[in-house]
Tab-separated table of C-alpha atoms in Angstrom:
chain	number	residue	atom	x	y	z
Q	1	UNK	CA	-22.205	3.592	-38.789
Q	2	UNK	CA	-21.059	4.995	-42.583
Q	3	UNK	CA	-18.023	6.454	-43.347
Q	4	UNK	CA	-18.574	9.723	-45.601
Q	5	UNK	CA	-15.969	12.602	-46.431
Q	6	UNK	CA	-19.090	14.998	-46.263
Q	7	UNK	CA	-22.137	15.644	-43.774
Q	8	UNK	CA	-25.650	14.342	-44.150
Q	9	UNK	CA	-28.703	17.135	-44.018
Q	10	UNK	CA	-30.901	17.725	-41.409
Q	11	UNK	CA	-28.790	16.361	-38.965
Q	12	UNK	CA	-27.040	17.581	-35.666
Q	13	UNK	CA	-23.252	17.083	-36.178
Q	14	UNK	CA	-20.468	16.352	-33.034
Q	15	UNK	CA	-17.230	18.889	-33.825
Q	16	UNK	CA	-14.012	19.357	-32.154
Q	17	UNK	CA	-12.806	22.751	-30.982
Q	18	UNK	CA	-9.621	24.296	-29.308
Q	19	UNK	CA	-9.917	25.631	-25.422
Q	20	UNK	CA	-9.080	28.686	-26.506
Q	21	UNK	CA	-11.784	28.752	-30.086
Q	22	UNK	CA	-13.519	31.702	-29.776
Q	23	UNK	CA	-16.653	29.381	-30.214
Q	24	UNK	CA	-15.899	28.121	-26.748
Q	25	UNK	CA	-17.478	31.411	-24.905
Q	26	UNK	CA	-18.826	29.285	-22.231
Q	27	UNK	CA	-15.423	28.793	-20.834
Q	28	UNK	CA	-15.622	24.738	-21.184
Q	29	UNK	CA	-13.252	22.474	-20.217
Q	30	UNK	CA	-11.658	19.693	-21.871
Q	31	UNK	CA	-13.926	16.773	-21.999
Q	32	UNK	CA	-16.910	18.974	-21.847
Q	33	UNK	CA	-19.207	19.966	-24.504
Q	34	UNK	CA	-21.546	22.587	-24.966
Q	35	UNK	CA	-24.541	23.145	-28.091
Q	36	UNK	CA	-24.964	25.928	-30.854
Q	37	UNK	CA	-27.744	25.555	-32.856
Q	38	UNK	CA	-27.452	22.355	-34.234
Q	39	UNK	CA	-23.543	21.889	-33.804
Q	40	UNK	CA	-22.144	19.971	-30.877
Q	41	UNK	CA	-18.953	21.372	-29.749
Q	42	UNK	CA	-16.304	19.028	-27.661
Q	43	UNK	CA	-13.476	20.889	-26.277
Q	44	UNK	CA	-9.874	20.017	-26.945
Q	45	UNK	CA	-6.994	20.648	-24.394
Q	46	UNK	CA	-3.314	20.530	-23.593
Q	47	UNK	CA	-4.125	17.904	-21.138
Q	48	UNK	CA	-5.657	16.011	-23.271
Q	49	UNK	CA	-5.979	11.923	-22.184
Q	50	UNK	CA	-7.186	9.530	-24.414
Q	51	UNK	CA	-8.694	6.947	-22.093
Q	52	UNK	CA	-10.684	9.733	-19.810
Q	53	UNK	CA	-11.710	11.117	-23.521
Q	54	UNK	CA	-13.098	7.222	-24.636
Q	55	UNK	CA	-15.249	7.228	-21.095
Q	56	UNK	CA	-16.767	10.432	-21.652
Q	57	UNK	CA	-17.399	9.960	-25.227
Q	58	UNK	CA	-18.902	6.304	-23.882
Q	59	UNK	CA	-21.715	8.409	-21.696
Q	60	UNK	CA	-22.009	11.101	-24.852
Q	61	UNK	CA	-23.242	8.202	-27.494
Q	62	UNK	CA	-25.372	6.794	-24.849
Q	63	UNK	CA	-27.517	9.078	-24.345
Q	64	UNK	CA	-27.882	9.869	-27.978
Q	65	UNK	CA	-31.279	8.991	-29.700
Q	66	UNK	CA	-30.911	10.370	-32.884
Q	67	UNK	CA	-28.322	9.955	-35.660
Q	68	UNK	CA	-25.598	12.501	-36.067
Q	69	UNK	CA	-23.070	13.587	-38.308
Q	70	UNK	CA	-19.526	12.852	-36.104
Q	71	UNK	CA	-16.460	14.800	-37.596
Q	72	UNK	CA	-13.663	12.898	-36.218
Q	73	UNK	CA	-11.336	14.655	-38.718
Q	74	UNK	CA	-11.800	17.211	-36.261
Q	75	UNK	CA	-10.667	15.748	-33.587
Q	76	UNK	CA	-7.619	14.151	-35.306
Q	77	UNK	CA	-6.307	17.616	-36.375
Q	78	UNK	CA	-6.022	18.816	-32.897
Q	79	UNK	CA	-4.634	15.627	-31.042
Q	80	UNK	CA	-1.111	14.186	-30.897
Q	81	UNK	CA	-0.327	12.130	-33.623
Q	82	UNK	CA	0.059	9.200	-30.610
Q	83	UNK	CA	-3.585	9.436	-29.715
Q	84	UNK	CA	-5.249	9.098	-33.227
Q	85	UNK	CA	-5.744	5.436	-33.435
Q	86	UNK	CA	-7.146	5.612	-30.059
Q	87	UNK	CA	-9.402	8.200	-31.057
Q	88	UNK	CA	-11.007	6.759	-34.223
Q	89	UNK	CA	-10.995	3.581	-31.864
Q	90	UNK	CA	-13.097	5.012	-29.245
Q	91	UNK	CA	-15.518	5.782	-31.943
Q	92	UNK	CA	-16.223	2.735	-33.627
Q	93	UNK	CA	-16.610	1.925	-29.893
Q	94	UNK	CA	-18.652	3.569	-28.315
Q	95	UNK	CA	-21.071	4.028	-31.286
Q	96	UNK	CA	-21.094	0.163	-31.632
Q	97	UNK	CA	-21.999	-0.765	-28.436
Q	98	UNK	CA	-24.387	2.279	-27.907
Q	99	UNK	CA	-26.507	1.215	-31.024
Q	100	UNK	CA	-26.189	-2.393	-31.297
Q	101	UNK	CA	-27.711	-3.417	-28.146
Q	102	UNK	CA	-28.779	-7.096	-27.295
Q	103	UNK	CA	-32.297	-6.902	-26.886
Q	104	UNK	CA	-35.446	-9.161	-26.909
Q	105	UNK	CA	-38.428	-6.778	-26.758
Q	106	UNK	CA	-41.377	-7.751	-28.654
Q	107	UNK	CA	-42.687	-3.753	-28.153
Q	108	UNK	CA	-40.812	-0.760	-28.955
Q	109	UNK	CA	-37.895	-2.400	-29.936
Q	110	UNK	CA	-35.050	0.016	-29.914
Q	111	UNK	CA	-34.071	1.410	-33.669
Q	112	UNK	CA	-30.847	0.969	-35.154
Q	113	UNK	CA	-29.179	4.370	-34.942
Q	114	UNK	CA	-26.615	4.789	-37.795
Q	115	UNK	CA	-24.191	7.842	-37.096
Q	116	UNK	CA	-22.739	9.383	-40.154
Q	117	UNK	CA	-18.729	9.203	-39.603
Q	118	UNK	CA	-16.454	11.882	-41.561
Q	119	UNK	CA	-13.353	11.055	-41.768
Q	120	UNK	CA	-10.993	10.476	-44.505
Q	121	UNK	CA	-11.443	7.023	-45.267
Q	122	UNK	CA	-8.341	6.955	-47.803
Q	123	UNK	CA	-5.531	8.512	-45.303
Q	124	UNK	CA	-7.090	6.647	-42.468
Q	125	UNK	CA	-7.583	2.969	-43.906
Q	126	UNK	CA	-5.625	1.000	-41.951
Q	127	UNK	CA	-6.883	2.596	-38.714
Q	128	UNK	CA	-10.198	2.451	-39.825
Q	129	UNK	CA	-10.196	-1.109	-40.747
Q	130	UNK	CA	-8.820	-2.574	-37.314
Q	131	UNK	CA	-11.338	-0.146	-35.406
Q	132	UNK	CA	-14.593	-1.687	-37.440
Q	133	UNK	CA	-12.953	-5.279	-37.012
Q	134	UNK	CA	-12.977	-4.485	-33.182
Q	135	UNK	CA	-15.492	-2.815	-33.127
Q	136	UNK	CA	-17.594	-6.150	-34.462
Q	137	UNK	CA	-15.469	-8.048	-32.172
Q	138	UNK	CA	-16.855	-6.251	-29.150
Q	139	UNK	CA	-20.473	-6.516	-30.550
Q	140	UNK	CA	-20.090	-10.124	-30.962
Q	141	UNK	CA	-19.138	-10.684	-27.277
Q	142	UNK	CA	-21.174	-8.198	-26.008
Q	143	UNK	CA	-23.992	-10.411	-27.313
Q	144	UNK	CA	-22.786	-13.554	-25.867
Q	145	UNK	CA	-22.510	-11.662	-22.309
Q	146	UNK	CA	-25.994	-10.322	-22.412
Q	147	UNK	CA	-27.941	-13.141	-23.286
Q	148	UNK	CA	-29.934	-14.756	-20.377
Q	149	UNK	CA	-28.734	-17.766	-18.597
Q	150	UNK	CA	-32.123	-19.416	-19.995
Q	151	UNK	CA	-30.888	-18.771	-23.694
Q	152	UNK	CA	-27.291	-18.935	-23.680
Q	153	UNK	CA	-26.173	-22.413	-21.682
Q	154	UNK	CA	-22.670	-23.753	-22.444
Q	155	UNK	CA	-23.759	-26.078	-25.219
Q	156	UNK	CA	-24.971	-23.191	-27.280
Q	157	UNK	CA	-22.321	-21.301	-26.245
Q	158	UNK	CA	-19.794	-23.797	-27.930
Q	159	UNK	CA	-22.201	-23.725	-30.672
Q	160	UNK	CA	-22.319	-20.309	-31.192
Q	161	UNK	CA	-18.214	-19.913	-30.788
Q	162	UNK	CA	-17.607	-22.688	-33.216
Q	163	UNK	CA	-19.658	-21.354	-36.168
Q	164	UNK	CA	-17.675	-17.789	-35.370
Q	165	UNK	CA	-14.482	-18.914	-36.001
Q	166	UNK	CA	-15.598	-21.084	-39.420
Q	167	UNK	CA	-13.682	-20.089	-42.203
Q	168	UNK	CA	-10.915	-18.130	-40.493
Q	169	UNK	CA	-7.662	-19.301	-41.159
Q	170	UNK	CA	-4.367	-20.428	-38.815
Q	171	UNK	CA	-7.507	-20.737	-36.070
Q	172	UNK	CA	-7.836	-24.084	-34.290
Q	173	UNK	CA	-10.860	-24.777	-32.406
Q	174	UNK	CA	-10.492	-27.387	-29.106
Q	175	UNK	CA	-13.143	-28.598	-27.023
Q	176	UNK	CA	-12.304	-30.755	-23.561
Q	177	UNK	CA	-15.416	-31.524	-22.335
Q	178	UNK	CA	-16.561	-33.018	-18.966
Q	179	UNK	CA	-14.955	-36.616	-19.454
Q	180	UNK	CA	-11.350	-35.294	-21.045
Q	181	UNK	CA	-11.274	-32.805	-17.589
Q	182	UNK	CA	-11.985	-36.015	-15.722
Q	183	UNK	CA	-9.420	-37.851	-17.425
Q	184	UNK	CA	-7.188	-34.963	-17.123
Q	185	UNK	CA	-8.083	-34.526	-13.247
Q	186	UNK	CA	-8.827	-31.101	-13.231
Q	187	UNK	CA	-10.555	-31.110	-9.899
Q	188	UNK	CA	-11.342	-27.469	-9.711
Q	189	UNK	CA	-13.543	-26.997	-12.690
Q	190	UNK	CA	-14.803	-30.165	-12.008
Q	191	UNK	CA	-15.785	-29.244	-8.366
Q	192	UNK	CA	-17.192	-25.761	-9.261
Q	193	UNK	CA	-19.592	-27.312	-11.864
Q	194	UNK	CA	-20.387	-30.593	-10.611
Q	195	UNK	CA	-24.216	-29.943	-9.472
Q	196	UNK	CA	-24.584	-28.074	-12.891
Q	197	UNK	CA	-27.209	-29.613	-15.892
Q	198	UNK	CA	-26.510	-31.564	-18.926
Q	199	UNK	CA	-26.495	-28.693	-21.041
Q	200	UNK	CA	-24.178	-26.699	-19.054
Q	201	UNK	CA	-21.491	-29.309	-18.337
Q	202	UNK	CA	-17.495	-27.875	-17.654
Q	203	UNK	CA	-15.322	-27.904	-20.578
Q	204	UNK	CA	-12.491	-26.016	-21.819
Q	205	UNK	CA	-12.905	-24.601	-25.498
Q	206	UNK	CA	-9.548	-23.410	-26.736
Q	207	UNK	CA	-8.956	-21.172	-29.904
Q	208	UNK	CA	-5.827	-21.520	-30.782
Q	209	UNK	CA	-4.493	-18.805	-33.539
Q	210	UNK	CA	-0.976	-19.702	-34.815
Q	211	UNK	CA	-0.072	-17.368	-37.556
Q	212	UNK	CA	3.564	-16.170	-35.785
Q	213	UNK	CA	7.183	-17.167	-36.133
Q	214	UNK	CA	7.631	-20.710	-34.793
Q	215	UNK	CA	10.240	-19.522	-32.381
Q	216	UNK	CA	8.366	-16.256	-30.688
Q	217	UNK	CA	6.339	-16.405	-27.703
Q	218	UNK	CA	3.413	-17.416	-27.492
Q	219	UNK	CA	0.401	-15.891	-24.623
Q	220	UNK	CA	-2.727	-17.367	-23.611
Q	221	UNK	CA	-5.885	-15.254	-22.969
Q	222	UNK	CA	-7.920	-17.171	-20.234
Q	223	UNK	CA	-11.243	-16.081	-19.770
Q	224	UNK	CA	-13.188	-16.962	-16.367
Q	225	UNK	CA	-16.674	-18.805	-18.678
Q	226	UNK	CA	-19.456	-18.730	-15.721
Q	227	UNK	CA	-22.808	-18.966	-17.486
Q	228	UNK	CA	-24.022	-18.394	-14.223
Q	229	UNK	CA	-23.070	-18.117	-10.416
Q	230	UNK	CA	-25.438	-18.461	-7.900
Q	231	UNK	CA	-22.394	-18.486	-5.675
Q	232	UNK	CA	-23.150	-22.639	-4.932
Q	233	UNK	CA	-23.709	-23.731	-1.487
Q	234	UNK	CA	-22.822	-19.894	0.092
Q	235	UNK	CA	-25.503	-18.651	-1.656
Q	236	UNK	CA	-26.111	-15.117	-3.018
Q	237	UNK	CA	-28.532	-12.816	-1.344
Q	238	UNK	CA	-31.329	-11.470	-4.132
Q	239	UNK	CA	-29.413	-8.018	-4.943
Q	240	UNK	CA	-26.215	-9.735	-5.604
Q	241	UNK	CA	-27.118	-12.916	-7.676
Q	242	UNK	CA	-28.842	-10.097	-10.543
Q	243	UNK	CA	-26.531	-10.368	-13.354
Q	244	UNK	CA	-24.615	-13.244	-12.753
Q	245	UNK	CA	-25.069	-14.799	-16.161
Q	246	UNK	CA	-22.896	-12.336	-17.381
Q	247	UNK	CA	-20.248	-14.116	-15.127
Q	248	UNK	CA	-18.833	-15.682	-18.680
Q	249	UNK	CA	-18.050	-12.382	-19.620
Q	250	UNK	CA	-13.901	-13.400	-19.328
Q	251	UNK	CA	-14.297	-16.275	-21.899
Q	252	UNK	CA	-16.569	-14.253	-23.929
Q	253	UNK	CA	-13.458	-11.862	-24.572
Q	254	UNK	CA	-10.636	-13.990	-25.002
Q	255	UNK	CA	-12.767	-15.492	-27.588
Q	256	UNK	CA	-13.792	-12.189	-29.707
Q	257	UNK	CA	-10.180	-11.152	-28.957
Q	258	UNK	CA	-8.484	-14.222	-31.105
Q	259	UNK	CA	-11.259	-13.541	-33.529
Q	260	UNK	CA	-10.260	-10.034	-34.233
Q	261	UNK	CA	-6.613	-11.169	-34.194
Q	262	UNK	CA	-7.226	-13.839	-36.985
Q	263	UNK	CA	-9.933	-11.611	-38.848
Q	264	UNK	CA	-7.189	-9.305	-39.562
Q	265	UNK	CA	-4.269	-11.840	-39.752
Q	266	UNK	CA	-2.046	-10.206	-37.251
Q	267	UNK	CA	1.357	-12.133	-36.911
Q	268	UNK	CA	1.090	-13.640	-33.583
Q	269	UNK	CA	1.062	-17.138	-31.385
Q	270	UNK	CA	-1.570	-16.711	-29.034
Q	271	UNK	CA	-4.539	-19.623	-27.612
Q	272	UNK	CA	-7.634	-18.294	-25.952
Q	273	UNK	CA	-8.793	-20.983	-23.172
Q	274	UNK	CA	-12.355	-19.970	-22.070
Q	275	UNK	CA	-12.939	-22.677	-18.776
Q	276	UNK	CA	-16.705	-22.362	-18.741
Q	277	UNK	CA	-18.735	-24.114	-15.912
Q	278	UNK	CA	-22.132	-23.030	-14.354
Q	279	UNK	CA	-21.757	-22.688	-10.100
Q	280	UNK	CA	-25.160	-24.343	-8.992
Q	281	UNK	CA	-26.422	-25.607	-6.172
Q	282	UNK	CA	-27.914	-28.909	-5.783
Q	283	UNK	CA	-27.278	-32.424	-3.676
Q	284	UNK	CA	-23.926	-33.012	-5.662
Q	285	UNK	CA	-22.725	-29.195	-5.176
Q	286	UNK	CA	-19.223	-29.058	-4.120
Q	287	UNK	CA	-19.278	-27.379	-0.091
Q	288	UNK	CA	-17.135	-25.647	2.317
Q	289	UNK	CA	-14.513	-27.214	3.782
Q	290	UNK	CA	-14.106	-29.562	0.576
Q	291	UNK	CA	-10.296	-30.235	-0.427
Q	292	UNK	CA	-9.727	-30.860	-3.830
Q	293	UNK	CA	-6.950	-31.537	-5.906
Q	294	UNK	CA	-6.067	-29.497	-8.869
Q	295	UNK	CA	-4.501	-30.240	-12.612
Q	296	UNK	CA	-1.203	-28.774	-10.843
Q	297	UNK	CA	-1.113	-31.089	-8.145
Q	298	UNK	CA	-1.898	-28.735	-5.446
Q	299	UNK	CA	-4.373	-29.200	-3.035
Q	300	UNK	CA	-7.117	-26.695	-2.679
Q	301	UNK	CA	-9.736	-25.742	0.822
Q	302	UNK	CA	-12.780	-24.214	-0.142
Q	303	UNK	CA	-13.449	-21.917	2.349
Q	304	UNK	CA	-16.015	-20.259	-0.034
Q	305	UNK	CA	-18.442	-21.865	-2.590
Q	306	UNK	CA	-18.549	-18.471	-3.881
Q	307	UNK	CA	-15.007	-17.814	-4.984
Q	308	UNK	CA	-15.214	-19.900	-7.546
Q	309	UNK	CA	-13.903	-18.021	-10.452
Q	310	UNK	CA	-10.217	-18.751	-9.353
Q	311	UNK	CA	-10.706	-22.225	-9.195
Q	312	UNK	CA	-12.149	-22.658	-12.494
Q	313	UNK	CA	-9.374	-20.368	-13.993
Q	314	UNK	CA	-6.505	-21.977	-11.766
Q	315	UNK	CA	-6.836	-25.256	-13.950
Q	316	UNK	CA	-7.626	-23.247	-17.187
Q	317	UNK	CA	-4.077	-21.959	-15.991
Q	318	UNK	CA	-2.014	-24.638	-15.412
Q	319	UNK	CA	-3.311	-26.422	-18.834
Q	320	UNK	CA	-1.800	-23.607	-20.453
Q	321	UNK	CA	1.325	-24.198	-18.603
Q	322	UNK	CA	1.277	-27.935	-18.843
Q	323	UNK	CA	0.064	-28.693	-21.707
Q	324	UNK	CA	-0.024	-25.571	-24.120
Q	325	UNK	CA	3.581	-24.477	-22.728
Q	326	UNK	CA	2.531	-20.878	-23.223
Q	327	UNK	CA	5.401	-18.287	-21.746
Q	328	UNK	CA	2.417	-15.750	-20.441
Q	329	UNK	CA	-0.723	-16.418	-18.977
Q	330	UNK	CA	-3.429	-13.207	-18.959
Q	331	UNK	CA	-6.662	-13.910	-17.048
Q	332	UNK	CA	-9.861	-11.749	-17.748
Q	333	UNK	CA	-12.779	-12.631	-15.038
Q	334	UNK	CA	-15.747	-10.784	-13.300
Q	335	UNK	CA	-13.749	-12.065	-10.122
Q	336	UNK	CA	-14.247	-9.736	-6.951
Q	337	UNK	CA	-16.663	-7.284	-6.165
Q	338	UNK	CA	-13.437	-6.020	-3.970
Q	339	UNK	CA	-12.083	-4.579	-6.985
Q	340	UNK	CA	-15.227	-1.948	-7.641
Q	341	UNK	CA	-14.383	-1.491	-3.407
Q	342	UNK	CA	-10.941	-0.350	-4.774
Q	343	UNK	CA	-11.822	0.927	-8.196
Q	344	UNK	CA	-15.433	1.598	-8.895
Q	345	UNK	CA	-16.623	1.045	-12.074
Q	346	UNK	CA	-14.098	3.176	-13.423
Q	347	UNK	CA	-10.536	1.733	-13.915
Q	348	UNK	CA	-10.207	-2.421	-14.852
Q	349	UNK	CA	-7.450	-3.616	-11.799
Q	350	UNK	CA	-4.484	-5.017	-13.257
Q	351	UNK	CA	-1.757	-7.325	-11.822
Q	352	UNK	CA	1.253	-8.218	-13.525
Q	353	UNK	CA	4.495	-10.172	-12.763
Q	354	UNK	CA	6.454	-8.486	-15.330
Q	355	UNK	CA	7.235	-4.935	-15.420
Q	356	UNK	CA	8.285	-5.021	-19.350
Q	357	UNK	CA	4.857	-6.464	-19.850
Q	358	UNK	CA	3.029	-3.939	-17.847
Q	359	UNK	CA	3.962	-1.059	-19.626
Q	360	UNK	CA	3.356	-3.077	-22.681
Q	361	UNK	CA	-0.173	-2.765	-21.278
Q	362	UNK	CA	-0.212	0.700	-20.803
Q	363	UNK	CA	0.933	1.578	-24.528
Q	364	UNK	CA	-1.935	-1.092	-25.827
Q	365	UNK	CA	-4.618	0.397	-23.073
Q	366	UNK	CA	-3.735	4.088	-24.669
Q	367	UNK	CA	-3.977	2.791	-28.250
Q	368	UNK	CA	-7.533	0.891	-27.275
Q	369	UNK	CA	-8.535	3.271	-25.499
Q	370	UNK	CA	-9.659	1.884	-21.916
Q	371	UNK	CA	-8.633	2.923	-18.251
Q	372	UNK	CA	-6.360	0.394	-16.443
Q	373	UNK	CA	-4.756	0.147	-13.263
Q	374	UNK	CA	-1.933	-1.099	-11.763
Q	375	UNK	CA	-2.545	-3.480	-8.673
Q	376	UNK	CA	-0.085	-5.286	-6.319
Q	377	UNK	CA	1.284	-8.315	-6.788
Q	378	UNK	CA	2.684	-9.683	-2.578
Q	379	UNK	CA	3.317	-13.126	-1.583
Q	380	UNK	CA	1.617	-11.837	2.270
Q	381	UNK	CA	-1.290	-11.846	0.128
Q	382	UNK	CA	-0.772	-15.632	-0.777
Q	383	UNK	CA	0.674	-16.587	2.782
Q	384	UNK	CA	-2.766	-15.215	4.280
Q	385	UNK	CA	-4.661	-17.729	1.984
Q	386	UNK	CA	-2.259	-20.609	2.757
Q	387	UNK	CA	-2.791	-19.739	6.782
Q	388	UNK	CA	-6.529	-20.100	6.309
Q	389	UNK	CA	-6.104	-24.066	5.918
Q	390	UNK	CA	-4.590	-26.367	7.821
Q	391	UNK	CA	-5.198	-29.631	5.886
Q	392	UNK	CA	-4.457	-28.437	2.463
Q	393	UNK	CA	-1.796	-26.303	0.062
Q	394	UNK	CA	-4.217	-23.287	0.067
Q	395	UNK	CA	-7.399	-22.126	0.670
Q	396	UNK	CA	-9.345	-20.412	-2.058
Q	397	UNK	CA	-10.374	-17.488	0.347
Q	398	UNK	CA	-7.710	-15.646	3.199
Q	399	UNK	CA	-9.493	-15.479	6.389
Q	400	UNK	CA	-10.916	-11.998	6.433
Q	401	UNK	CA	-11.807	-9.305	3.859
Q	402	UNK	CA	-9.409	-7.142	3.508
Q	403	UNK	CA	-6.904	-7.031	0.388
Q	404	UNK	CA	-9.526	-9.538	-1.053
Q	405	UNK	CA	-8.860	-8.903	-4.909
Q	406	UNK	CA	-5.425	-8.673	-4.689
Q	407	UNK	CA	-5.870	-12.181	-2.927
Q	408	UNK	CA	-7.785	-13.301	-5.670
Q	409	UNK	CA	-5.079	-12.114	-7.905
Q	410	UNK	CA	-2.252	-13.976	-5.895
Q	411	UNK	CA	-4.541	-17.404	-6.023
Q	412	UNK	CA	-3.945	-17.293	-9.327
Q	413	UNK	CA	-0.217	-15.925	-9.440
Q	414	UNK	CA	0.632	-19.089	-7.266
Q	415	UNK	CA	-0.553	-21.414	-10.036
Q	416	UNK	CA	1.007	-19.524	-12.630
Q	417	UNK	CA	4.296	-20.522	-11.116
Q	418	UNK	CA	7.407	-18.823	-13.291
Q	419	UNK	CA	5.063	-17.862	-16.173
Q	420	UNK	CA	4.893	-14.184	-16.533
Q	421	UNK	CA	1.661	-13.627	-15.315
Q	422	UNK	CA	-0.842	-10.598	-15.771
Q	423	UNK	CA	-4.639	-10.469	-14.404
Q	424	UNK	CA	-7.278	-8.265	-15.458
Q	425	UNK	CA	-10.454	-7.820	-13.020
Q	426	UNK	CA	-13.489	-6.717	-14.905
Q	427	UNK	CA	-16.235	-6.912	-12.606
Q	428	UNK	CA	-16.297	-2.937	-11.949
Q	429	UNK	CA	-15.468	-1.640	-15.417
Q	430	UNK	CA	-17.590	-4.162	-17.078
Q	431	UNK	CA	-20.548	-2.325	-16.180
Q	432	UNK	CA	-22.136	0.730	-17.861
Q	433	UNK	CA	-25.124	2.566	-17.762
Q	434	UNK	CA	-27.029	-0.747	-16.666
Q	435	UNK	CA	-25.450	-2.580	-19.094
Q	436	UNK	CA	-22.737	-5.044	-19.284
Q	437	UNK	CA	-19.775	-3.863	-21.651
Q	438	UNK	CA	-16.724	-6.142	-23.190
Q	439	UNK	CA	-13.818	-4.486	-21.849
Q	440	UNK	CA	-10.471	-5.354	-22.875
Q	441	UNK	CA	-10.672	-6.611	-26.042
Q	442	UNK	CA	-9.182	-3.715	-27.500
Q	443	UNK	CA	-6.571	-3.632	-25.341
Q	444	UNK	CA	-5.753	-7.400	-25.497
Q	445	UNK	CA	-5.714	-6.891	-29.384
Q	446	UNK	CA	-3.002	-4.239	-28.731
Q	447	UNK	CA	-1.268	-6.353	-26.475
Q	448	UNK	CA	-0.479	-9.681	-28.446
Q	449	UNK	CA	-0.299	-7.732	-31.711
Q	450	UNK	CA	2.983	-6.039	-29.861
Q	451	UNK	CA	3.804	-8.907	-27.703
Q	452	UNK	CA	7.731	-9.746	-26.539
């Protein structure tokens, strides 16, 4: 996109209008939009929310297949004042990850749409400049997520991450590959990817951005790193194994998230830990009925080959807490289906230990803007998981269905210990239009830049 003060010719241009303009004769609600000529009109309420307003907008730019002129001035004259950096962030957004799509035709290769943006580039810098930052953030990840399991293996993917971060400063990049996990005994990562290839080997890549007082908190941003899950031994059925090599899509955003953070220098203390492994099958694939111990100490049942994204991220977490000494732990993971059961693809579930934090959440979620909601944390939901073995601490699956994200959730909780703890579930709102979105980076960004 450019940034202009004044409309290009010959083009169809987005505006923003009052409910009550006396444009809006078709009697449109807020959210809706209706054409004159060659103007687009959006309507602007009262009840104006700035999440619902991003997922809206998201379909809008989608469907878009020629450029446009977009006044976002506009739009900024008839919000609150709260809502316009989530406004101008929405459309960096949207209009990045609408036109900059991964793609590897070889025929009718998809054109580069650039939208003209008016806005006034001088009163608006500062917004403007964190929105394009995240904005390349999100295109960055989004390419990582959508590149096929054939392409993108965990070697290259360590690759690709470590010639990202080149150059950017208080960033330290940290590899523990499959013989420091051994030596470590991390038994869960180990276990997940132990049937997996050379090239796609378990390891823990850690970006750790230190550019905060030496006495604040610091946060870790641990991203479930699947390059692909074809659910191991309890294998997936066709339908459900399409799309699972955008399974790394956790560790894909922690990562674009630090880069943001150190791309614009934001005073913080914060380590991404991306614990990437590939959940094969094969004669040395872990099984059911397995126990294995983790880097806590505690011993773990697998009930499921295919829950397998808590394991992985249930070391990742206690190496933060071990090791790192973080005070927060936030995991991001494509973890349950259950949570599109609960959601849809809609709302991202969140669980969080701390109530402070949560609505620290909210405020960043608003500023982003992305829709988030709040799930329950309950130690039955633990206590159902520890009933379902009888030779271990825990099994990684309770014994029936129900409740099963906010299981999943709890797995995790219980190796978190007395961190403050907050889990995001992606796996609905990742997906959009047939297309797998990073969510949450915007929000994360938010998050640390305010963090207590």
């Amino acid at each position: 996109m450019s940034v202009l003060n004044q409309p290009k010719k010959n083009q169809e241009s987005l505006i923003a209008v009052s409910i009550n303009d006396k444009l809006n004769t078709k009697h449109k609600k807020g959210n809706e939009y209706f054409k004159d000529d060659k103007q687009t009109y959006w309507i602007i309420d009262n009840n104006f929310q700035i999440p619902d307003f991003a997922y809206v907008l998201r379909r809008f730019f989608h469907k878009l297949s020629q450029p446009i002129n977009v006044d976002i001035n506009s739009f900024l004259k008839l919000v609150k004042s709260e809502n316009v950096i989530g406004v101008i962030n929405a459309f960096f957004s949207v209009d990045a990850l609408a036109t900059q799509k991964y793609s590897l035709k070889t025929k009718n290769v998809p054109k580069l749409i650039q939208h003209n943006f008016i806005l006034d580039a001088k009163f608006y810098k500062d917004a403007i400049k964190v929105a394009q930052v995240l904005a390349e953030a999100e295109v960055f990840a989004s390419e990582l997520i959508n590149m096929p399991g054939n392409i993108l293996n965990a070697d290259k993917f360590e690759s690709i991450c470590k010639n990202k971060f080149i150059g950017l400063k208080n960033v330290q990049l940290d590899v523990l590959h499959k013989n420091d996990l051994t030596q470590k005994k991390m038994g869960l990562i180990l276990a997940v990817g132990q049937s997996s290839s050379k090239y796609n080997e378990p390891r823990i890549i850690t970006a750790k951005y230190a550019n905060g007082a030496k006495n604040k908190k610091t946060v870790a941003l641990i991203g479930k790193g699947l390059m692909f899950d074809t659910g191991g031994l309890n294998l997936k059925p066709g339908e459900y194994m399409k799309s699972m090599h955008t399974d790394m899509a956790g560790a894909a955003i922690s990562l674009a998230t630090i880069y943001a953070l150190a791309k614009l220098q934001i005073p913080a203390n914060v380590t991404s830990i991306a614990a990437i492994a590939s959940n094969e099958i094969g004669p040395s694939a872990y099984r059911v009925n397995d126990v294995i111990k983790s880097y806590s100490g505690a011993t773990v049942e697998i009930m499921d080959t295919d829950a397998e994204g808590r394991l992985v991220l249930a070391d990742a977490i206690s190496y933060a807490k071990k090791d790192l000494k973080v005070d927060t732990v936030v995991t991001i993971a494509t973890l349950t289906g259950s949570i599109m059961v609960a959601l849809g693809h809609l709302y991202i579930g969140i669980w969080a230990s701390n109530k402070h934090q949560w609505l620290g959440l909210v405020k960043a979620a608003n500023q982003a803007p992305e829709l988030i909601w709040q799930m329950p944390l309950h130690t039955e939901y633990m206590a159902n998981a520890i009933k379902n073995t009888g030779i271990a601490d825990i099994a990684n699956i309770a014994n029936g269905r129900w409740g099963a994200a906010n299981v999943a959730a709890e797995f995790l909780h219980y190796f978190a210990e007395d961190l403050n703890f907050i889990h995001a579930d992606i796996c609905g709102g990742v997906e959009f239009e047939n297309q797998t979105i990073p969510v949450m980076i915007r929000t994360l960004f938010y998050f640390v830049k305010d963090f207590q």
